[in-house]
PDB file of C-alpha atoms in Angstrom:
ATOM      1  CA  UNK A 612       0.000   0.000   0.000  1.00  0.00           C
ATOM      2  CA  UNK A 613       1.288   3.307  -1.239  1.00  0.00           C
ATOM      3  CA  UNK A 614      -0.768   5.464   0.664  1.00  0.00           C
ATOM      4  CA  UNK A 615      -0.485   7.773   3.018  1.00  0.00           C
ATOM      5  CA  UNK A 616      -2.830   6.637   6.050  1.00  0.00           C
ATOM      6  CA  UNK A 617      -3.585   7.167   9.795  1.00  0.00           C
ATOM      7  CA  UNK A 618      -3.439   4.052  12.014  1.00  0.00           C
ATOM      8  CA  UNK A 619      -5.046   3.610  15.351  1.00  0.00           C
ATOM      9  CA  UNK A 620      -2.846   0.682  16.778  1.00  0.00           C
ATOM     10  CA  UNK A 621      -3.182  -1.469  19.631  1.00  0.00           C
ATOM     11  CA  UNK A 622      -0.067  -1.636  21.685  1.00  0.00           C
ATOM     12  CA  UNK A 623       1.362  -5.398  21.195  1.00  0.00           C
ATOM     13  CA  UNK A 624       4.455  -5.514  23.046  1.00  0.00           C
ATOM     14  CA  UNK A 625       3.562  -7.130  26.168  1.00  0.00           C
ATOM     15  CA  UNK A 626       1.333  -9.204  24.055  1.00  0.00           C
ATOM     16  CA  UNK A 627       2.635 -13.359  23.396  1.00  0.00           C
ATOM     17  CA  UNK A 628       3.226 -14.030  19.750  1.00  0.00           C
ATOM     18  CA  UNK A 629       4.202 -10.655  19.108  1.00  0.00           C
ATOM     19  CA  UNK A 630       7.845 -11.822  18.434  1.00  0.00           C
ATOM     20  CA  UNK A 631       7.016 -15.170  17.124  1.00  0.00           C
ATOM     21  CA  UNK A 632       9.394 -18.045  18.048  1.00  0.00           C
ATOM     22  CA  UNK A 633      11.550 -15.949  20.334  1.00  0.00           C
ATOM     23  CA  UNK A 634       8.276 -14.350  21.931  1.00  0.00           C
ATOM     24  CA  UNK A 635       9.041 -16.040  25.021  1.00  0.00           C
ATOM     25  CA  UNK A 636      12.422 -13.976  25.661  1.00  0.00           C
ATOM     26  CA  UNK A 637      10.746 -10.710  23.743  1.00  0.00           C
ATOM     27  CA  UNK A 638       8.155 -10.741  26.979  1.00  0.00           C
ATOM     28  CA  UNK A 639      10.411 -11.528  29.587  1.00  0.00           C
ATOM     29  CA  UNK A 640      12.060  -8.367  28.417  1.00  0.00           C
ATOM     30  CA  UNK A 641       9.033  -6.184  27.577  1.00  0.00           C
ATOM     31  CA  UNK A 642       7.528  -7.281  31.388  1.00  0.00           C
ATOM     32  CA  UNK A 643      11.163  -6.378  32.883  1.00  0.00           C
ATOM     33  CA  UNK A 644      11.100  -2.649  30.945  1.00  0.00           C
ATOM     34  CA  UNK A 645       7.410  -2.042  32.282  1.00  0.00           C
ATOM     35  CA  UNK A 646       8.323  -2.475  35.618  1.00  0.00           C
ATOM     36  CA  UNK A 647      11.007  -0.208  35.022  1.00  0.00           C
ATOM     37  CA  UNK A 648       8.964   2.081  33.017  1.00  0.00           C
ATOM     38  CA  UNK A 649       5.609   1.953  34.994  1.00  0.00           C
ATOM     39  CA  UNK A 650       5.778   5.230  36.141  1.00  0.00           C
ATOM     40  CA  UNK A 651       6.813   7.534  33.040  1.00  0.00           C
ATOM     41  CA  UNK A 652       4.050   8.136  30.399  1.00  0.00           C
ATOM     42  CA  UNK A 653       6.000   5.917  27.807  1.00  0.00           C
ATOM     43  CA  UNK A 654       6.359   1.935  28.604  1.00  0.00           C
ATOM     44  CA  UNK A 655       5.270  -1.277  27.052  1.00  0.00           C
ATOM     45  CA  UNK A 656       1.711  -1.178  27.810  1.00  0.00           C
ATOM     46  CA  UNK A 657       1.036   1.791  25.639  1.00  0.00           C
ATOM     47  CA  UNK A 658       4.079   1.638  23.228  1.00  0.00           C
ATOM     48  CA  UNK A 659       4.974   0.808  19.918  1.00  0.00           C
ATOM     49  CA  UNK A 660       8.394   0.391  18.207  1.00  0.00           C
ATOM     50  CA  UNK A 661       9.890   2.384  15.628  1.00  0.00           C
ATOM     51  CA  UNK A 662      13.369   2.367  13.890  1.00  0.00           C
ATOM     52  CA  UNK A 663      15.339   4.765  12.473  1.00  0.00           C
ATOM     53  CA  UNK A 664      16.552   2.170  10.412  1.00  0.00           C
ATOM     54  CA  UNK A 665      14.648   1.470   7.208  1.00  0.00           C
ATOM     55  CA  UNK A 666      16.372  -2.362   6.641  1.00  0.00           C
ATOM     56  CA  UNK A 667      15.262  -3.134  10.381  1.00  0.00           C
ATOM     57  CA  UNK A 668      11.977  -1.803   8.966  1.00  0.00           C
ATOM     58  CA  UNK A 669      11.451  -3.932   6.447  1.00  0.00           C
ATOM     59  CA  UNK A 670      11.942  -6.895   8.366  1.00  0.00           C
ATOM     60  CA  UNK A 671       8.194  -6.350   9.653  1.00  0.00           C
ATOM     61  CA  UNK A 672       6.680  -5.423   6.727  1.00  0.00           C
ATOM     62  CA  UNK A 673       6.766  -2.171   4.128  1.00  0.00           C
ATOM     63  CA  UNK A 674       8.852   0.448   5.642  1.00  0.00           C
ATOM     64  CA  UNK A 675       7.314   3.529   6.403  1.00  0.00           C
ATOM     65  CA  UNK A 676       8.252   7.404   8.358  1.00  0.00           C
ATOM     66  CA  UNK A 677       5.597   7.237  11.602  1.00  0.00           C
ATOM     67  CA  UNK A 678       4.404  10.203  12.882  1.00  0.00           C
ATOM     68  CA  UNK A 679       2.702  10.200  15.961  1.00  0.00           C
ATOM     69  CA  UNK A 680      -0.763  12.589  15.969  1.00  0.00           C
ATOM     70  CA  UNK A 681      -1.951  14.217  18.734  1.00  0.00           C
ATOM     71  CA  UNK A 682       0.741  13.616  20.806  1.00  0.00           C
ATOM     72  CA  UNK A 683       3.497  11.440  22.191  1.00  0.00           C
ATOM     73  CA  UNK A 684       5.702   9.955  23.976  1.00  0.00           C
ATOM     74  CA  UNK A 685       9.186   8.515  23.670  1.00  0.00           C
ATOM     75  CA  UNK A 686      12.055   6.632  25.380  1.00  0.00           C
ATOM     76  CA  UNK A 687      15.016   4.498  23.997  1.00  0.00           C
ATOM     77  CA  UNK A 688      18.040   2.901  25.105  1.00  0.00           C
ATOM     78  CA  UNK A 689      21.158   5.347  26.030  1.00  0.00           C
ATOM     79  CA  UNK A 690      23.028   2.915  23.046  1.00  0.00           C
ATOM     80  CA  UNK A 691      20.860   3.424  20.753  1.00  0.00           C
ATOM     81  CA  UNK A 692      20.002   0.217  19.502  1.00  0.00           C
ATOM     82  CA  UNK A 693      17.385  -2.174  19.571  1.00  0.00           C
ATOM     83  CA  UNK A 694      15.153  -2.930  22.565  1.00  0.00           C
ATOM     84  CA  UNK A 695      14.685  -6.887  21.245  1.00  0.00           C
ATOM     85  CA  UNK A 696      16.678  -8.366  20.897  1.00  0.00           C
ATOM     86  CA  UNK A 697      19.500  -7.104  22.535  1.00  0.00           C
ATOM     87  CA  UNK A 698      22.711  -6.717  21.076  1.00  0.00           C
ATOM     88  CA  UNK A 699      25.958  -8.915  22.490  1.00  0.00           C
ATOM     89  CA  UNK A 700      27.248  -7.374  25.488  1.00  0.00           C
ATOM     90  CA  UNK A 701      24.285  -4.981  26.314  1.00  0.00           C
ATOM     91  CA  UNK A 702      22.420  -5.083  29.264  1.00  0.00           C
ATOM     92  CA  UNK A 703      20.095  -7.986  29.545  1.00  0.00           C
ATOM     93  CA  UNK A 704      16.768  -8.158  29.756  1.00  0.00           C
ATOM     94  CA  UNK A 705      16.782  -8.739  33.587  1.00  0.00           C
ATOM     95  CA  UNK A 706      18.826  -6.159  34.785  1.00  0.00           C
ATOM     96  CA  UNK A 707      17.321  -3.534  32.690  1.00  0.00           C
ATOM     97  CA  UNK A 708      17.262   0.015  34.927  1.00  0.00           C
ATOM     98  CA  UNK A 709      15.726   2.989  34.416  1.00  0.00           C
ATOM     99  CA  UNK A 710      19.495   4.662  34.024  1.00  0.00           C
ATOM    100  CA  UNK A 711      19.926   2.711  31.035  1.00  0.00           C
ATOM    101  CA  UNK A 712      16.911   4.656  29.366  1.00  0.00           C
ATOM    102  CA  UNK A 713      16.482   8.006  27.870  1.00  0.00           C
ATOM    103  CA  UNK A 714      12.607   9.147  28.408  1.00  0.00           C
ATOM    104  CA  UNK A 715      11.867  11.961  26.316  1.00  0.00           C
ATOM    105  CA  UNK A 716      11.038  15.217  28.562  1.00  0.00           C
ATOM    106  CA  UNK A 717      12.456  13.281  32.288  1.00  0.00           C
ATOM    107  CA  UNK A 718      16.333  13.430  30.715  1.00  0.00           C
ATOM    108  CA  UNK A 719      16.706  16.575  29.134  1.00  0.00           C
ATOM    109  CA  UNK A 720      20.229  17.240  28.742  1.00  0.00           C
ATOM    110  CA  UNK A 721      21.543  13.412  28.338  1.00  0.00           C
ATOM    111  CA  UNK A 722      20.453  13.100  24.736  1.00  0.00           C
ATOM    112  CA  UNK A 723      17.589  14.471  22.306  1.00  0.00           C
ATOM    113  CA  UNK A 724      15.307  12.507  19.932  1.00  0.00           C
ATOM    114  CA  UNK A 725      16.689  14.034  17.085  1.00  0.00           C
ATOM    115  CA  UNK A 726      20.379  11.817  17.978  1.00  0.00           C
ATOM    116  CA  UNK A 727      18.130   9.019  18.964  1.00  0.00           C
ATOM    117  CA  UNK A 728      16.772   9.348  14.749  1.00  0.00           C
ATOM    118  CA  UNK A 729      19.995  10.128  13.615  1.00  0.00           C
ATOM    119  CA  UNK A 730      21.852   6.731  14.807  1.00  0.00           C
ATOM    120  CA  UNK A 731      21.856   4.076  11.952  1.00  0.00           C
ATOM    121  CA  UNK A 732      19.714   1.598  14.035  1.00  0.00           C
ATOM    122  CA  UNK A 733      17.980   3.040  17.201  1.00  0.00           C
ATOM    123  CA  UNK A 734      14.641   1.293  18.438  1.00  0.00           C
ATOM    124  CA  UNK A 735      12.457   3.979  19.730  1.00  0.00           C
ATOM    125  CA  UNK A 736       9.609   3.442  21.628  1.00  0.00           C
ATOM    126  CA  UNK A 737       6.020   5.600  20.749  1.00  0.00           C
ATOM    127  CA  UNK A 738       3.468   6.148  23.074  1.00  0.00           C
ATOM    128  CA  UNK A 739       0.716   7.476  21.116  1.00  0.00           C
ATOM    129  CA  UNK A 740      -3.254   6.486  20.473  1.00  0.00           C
ATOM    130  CA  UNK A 741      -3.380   7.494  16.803  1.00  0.00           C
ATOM    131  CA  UNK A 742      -0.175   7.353  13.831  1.00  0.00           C
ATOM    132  CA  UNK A 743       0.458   9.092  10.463  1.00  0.00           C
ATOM    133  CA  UNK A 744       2.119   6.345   8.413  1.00  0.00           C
ATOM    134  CA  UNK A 745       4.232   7.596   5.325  1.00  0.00           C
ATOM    135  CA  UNK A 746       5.149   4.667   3.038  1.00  0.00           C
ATOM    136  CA  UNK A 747       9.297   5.368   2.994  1.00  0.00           C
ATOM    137  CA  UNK A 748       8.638   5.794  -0.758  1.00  0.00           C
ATOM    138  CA  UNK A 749       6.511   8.913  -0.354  1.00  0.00           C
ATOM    139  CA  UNK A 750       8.358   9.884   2.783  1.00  0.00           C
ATOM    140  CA  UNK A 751      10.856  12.776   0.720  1.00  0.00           C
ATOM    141  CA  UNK A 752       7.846  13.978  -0.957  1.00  0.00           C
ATOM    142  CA  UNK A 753       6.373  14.467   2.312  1.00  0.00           C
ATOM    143  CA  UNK A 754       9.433  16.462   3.759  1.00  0.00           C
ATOM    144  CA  UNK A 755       9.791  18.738   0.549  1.00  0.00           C
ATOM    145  CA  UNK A 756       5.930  19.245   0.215  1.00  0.00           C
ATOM    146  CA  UNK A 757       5.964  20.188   4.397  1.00  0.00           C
ATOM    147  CA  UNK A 758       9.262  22.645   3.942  1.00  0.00           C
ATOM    148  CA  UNK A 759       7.998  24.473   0.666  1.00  0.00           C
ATOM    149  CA  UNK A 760       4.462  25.030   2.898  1.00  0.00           C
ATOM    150  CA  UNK A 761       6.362  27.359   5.556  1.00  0.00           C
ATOM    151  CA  UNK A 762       7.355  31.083   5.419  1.00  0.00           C
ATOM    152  CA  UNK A 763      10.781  30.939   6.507  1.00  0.00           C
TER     153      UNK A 763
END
């Protein structure tokens, strides 16, 4: 589908299946993070995942740019990679602590979103009800189309 769209999704991540044959591990570490999370406005129960990698994108389907609507919430690792699975040598999914997070608007200062986009393959996690999805196809359009409708 080549179409620009608005999703309302239902937050899967603490959900079994969600990961498929490793699911098992994938909850184990989602159910360790919302402990760890349960008290900022961003944690498995009400997030999704999003990449700023377009390869690790495709792995789950048609890649597209997501853009939260009417608000969100974010958080990602302080590495800046991927919440599941973990790479070699991270932290693992039990001893997961809140210092080993950056929640959007609770540590300004450590690190923006923008850096967290800019790394070649950060997982970040969304908490938002409702999601513009941009195929990656008409994701330049987009941008040009946006930047040519402001006065600068």
């Amino acid at each position: 589908n080549m179409n620009i769209e608005t999703q309302h999704l239902t937050p899967d991540l603490l959900t079994e299946g969600t990961y498929g044959d490793e699911s098992t591990a994938a909850l184990e570490l989602f159910k360790n993070l919302q402990e760890v999370l349960k008290d900022d406005m961003v944690n498995p129960s009400n997030g999704h995942l999003a990449t700023s990698s377009v390869n690790d994108a495709a792995e789950w389907g048609m890649p597209a740019s997501i853009w939260p609507v009417d608000g969100a919430h974010y958080a990602w690792f302080q590495d800046k990679e991927l919440f599941y699975p973990r790479p070699s040598g991270s932290v693992s999914a039990t001893s997961i602590t809140r210092n080993d997070l950056i929640v959007d608007g609770k540590d300004c200062g450590k690190e923006s979103l923008e850096d967290a986009l800019r790394a070649p393959s950060c997982e970040v996690m969304v908490a938002s009800a409702k999601f513009l999805v941009v195929p990656a196809g008409l994701d330049e359009k987009l941008r040009d189309s946006l930047k040519s409708s402001f006065l600068v």
